[in-house]
GROMACS .gro file of C-alpha atoms in nm:
model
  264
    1UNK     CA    1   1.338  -0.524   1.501
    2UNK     CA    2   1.335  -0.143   1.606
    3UNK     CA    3   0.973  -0.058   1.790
    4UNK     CA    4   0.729  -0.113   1.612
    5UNK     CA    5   0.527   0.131   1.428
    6UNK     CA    6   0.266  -0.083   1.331
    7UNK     CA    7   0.135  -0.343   1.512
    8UNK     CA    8  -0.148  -0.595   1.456
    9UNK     CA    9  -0.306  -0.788   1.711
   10UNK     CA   10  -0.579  -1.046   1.621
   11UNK     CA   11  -0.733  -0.846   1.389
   12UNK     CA   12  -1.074  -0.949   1.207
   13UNK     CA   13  -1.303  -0.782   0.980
   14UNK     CA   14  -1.596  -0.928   0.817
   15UNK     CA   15  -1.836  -0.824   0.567
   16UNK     CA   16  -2.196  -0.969   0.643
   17UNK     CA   17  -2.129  -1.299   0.680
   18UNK     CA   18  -1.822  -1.335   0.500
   19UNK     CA   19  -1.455  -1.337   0.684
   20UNK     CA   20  -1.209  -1.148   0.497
   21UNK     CA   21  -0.933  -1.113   0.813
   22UNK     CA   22  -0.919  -1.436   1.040
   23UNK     CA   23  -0.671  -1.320   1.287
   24UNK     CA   24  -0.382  -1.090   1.195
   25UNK     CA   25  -0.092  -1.062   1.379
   26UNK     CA   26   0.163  -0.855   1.232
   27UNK     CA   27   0.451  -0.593   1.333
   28UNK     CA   28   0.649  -0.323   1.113
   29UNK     CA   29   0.919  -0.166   1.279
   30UNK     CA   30   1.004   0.185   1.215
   31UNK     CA   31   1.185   0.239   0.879
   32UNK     CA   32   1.085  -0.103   0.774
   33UNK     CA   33   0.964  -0.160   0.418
   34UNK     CA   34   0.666  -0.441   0.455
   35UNK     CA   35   0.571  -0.579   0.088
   36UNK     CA   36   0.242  -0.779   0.168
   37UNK     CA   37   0.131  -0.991  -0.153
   38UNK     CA   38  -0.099  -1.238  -0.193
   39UNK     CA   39  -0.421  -1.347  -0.481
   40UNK     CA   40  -0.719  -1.141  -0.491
   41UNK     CA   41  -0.927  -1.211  -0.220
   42UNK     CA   42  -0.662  -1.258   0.017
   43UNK     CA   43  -0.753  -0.949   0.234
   44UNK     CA   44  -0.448  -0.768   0.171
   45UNK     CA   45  -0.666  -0.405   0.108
   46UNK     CA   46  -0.845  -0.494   0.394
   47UNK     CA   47  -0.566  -0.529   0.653
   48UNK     CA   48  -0.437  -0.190   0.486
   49UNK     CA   49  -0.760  -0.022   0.543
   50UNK     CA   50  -0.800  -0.112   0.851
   51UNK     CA   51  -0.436   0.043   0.982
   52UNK     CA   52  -0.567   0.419   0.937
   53UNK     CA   53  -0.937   0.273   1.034
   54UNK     CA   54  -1.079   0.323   0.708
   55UNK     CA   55  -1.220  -0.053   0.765
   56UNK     CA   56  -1.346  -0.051   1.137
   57UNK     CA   57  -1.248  -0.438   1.210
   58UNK     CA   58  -1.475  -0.648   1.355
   59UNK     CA   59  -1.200  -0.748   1.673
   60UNK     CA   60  -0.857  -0.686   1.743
   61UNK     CA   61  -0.641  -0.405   1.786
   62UNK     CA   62  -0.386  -0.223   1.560
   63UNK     CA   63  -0.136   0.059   1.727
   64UNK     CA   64   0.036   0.325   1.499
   65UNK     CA   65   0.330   0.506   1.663
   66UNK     CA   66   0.187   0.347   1.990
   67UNK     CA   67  -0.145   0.509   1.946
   68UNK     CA   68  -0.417   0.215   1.958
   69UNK     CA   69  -0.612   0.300   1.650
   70UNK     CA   70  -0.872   0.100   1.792
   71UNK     CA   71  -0.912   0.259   2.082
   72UNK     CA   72  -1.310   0.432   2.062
   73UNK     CA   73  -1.187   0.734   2.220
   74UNK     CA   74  -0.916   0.783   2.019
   75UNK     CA   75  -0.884   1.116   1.824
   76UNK     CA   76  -0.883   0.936   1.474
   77UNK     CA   77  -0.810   1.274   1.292
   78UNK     CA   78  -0.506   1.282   1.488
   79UNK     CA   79  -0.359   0.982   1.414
   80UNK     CA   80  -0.477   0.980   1.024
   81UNK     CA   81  -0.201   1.286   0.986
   82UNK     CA   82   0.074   1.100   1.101
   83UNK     CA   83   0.015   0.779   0.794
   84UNK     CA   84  -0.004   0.888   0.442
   85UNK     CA   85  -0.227   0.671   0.201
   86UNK     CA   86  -0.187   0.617  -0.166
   87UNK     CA   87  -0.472   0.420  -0.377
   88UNK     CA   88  -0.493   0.226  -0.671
   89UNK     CA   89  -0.676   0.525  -0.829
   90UNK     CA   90  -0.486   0.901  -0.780
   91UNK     CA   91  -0.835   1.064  -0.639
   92UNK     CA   92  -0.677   1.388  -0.772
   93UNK     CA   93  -0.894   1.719  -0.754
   94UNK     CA   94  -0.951   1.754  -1.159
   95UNK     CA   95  -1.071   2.151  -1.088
   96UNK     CA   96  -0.728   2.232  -0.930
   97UNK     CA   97  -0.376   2.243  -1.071
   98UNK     CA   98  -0.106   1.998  -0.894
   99UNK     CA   99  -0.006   2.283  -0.676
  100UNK     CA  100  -0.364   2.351  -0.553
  101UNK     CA  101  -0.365   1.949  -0.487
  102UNK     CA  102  -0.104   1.958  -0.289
  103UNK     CA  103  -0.170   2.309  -0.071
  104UNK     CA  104  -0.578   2.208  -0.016
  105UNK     CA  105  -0.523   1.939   0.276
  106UNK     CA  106  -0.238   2.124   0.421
  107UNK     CA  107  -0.444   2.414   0.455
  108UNK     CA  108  -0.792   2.254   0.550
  109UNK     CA  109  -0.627   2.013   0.802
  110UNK     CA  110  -0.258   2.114   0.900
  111UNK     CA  111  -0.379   2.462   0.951
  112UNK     CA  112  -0.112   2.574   0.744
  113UNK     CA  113  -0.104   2.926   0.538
  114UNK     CA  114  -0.115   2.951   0.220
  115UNK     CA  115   0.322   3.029   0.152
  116UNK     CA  116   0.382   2.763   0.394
  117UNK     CA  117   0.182   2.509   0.220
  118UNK     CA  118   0.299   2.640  -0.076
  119UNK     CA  119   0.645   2.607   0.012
  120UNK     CA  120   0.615   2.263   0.129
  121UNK     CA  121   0.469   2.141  -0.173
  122UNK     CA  122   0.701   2.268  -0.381
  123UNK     CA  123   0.935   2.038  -0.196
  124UNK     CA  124   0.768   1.764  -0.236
  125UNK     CA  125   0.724   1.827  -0.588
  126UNK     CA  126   1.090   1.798  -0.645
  127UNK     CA  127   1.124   1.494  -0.412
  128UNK     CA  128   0.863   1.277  -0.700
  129UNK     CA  129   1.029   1.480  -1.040
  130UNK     CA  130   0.771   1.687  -1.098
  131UNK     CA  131   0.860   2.034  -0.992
  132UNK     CA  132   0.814   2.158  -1.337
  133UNK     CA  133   0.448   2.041  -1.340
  134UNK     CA  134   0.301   2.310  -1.018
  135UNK     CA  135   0.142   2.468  -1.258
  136UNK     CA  136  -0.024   2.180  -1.452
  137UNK     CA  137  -0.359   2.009  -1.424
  138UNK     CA  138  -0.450   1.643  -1.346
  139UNK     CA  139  -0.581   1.587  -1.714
  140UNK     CA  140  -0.264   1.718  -1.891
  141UNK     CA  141  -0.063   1.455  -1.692
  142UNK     CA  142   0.018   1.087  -1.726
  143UNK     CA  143  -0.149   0.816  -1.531
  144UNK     CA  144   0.232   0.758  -1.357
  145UNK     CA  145   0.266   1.093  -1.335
  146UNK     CA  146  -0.106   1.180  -1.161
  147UNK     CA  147   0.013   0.891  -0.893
  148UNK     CA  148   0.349   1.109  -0.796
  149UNK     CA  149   0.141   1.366  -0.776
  150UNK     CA  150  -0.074   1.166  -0.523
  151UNK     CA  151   0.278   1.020  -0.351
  152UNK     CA  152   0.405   1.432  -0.301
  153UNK     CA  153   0.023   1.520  -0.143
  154UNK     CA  154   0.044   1.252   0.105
  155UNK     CA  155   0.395   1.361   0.167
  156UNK     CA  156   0.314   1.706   0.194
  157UNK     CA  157   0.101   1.609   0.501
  158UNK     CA  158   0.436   1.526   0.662
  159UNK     CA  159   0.332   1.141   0.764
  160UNK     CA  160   0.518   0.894   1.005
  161UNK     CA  161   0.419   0.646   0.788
  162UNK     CA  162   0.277   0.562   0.484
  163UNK     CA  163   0.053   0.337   0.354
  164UNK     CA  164   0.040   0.181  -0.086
  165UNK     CA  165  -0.206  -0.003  -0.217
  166UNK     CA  166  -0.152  -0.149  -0.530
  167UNK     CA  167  -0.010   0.205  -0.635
  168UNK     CA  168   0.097   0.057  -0.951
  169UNK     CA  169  -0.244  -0.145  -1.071
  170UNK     CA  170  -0.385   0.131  -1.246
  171UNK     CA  171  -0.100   0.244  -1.464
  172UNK     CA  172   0.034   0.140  -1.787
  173UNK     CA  173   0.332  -0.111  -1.785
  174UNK     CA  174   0.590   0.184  -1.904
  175UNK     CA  175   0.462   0.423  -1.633
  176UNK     CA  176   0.563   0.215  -1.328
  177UNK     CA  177   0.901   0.217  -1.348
  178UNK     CA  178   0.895   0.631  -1.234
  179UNK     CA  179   0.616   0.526  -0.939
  180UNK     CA  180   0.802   0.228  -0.830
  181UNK     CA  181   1.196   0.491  -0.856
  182UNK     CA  182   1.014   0.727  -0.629
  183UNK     CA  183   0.900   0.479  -0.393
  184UNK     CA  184   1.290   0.296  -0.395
  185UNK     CA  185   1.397   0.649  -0.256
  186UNK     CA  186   1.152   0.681   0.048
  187UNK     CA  187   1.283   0.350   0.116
  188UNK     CA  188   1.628   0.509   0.148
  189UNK     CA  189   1.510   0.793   0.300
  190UNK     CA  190   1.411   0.553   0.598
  191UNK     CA  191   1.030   0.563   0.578
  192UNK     CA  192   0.768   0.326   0.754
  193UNK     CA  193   0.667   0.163   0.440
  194UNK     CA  194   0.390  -0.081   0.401
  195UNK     CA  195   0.291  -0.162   0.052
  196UNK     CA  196   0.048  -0.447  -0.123
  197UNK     CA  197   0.202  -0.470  -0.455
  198UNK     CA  198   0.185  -0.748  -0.726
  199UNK     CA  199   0.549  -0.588  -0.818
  200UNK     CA  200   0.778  -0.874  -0.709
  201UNK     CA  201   1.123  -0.730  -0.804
  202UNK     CA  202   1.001  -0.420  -0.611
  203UNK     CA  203   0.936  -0.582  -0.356
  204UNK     CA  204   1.238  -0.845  -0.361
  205UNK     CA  205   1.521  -0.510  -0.434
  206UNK     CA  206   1.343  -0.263  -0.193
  207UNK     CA  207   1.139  -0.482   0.073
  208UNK     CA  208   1.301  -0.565   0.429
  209UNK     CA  209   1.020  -0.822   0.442
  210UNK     CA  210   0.748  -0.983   0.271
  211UNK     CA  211   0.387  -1.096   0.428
  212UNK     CA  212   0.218  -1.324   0.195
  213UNK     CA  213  -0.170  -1.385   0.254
  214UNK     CA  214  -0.439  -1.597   0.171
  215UNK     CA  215  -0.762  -1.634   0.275
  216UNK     CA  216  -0.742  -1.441   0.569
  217UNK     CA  217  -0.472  -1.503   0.714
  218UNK     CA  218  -0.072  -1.451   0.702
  219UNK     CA  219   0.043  -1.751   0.564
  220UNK     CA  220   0.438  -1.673   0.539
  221UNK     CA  221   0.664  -1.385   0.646
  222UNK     CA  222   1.032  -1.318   0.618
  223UNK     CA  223   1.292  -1.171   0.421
  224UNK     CA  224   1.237  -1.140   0.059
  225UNK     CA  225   1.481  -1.430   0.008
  226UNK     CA  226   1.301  -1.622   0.169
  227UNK     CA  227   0.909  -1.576   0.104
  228UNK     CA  228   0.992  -1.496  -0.289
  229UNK     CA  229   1.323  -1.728  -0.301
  230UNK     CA  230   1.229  -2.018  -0.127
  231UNK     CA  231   0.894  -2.032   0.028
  232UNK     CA  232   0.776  -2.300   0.210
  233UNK     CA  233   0.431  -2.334   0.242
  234UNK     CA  234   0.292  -2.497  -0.126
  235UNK     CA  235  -0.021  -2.187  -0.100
  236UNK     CA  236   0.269  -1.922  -0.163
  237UNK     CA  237   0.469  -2.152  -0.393
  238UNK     CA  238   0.123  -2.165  -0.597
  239UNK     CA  239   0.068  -1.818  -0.600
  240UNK     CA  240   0.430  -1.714  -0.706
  241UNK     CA  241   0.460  -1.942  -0.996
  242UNK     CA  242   0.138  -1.829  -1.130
  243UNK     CA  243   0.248  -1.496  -1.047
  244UNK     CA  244   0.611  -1.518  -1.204
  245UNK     CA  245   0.497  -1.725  -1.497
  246UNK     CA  246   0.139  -1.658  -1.631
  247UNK     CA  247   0.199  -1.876  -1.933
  248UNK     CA  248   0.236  -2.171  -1.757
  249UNK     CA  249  -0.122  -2.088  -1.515
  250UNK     CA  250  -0.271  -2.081  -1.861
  251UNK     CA  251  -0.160  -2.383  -1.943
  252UNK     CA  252  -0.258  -2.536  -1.618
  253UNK     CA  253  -0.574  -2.371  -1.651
  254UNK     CA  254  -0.622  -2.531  -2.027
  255UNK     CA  255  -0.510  -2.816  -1.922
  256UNK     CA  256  -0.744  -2.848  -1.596
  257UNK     CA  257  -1.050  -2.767  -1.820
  258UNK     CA  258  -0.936  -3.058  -2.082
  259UNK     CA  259  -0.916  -3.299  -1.780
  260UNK     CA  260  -1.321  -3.177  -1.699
  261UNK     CA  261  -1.434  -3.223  -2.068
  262UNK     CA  262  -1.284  -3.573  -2.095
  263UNK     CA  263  -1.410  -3.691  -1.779
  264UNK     CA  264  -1.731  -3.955  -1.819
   0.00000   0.00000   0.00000
């Protein structure tokens, strides 16, 4: 592995009283795509979250470029420009075209004037397919669309790495194909990459590894070949079936309940 640009060290995070990270050690090297999968509830979100320290976790330590995040004096702002972040939901600006979305944080925290940022987003623009749509606001566009829009702003900011979660959730099924295409590229393009997705051809074609959770904790991680091809531990042979085949969980589930209503 090349040094790594993310790295994990016994990380936990609780809520109250509940656990949702039990110890998290993980490393992505730079230019690695990380696909990290795993049921609701896992903590997937979580562990993302708390990379740019938009979850402070409860112990541990997570380094990004070898900057501790963690670190209490660290100049947070600092760091948060060098990882781009892309939600479920596109959190566009609905007041301002896609041109103003992209220019606003590049001006406000780059510093940037206004042809420079202008410039640059035009770029970026073209790098997602949607040069033709500066001009255009959020509500004239298509969910996929509004989420490339979201891809070229945290682009724009000119990250070191960047950060999907569930980018695709929120979409319908025809729109992810464009999302998932623009992502494929960055992968080529050799950026730090780490994704939670539910897309499992995305991540077996595009991924250089896969982290499954559960509960906490990692339970496998490997090559997609492996963790999707043939896992090993029965949690993440349970999950992918269900996953890959949600006719037969509903027929589990069916027959499950049958077995409850027939019981004395």
């Amino acid at each position: 592995m090349t040094r790594p640009e993310i790295e994990v060290r016994g990380l936990h995070k609780s809520f109250g009283d509940n656990e949702v990270l039990r110890g998290i050690d993980l490393e992505i090297g730079q230019g690695e795509v990380v696909c990290v999968i795993g049921p609701s509830g896992s903590g997937k979100s979580t562990l993302l979250r708390c990379v740019n320290l938009l979850e402070e976790p409860t112990e541990g330590q997570v380094f990004v470029g070898g900057t501790e995040v963690t670190d209490p004096d660290v100049d947070i702002d600092a760091v948060r420009r060098r990882i781009g972040m892309v939600f479920q939901q596109f959190n566009l600006f609905p007041h301002l075209d896609v041109t103003g979305n992209l220019t606003l944080p590049q001006r406000r925290v780059l510093g940037r004037d206004r042809a420079t940022a202008a410039r640059i987003a035009a770029e970026n623009l073209a790098r997602v397919g949607l040069a033709e749509k500066a001009d255009a606001y959020p509500a004239s566009l298509s969910g996929g669309q509004q989420q490339r829009v979201a891809i070229a702003r945290a682009l724009a900011m000119g990250p070191e790495v960047m950060l999907f979660d569930e980018p695709t959730s929120a979409l319908d099924p025809e729109l992810v194909g464009d999302v998932l295409a623009v992502m494929r590229r960055l992968a080529r393009e050799g950026m730090t990459m780490m994704v939670v997705t539910h897309e499992m051809t995305f991540a077996r074609e595009v991924a250089d590894r896969v982290v499954f959770m559960d509960g906490g904790v990692v339970v496998e991680d490997g090559s997609p070949e492996r963790v999707i091809g043939d896992p090993q531990h029965e949690r993440t042979r349970h999950f992918l079936s269900r996953l890959l085949d949600p006719a037969m969980a509903e027929v589990e589930e069916e027959t499950s309940d049958q077995a409850g209503k027939d019981e004395p």
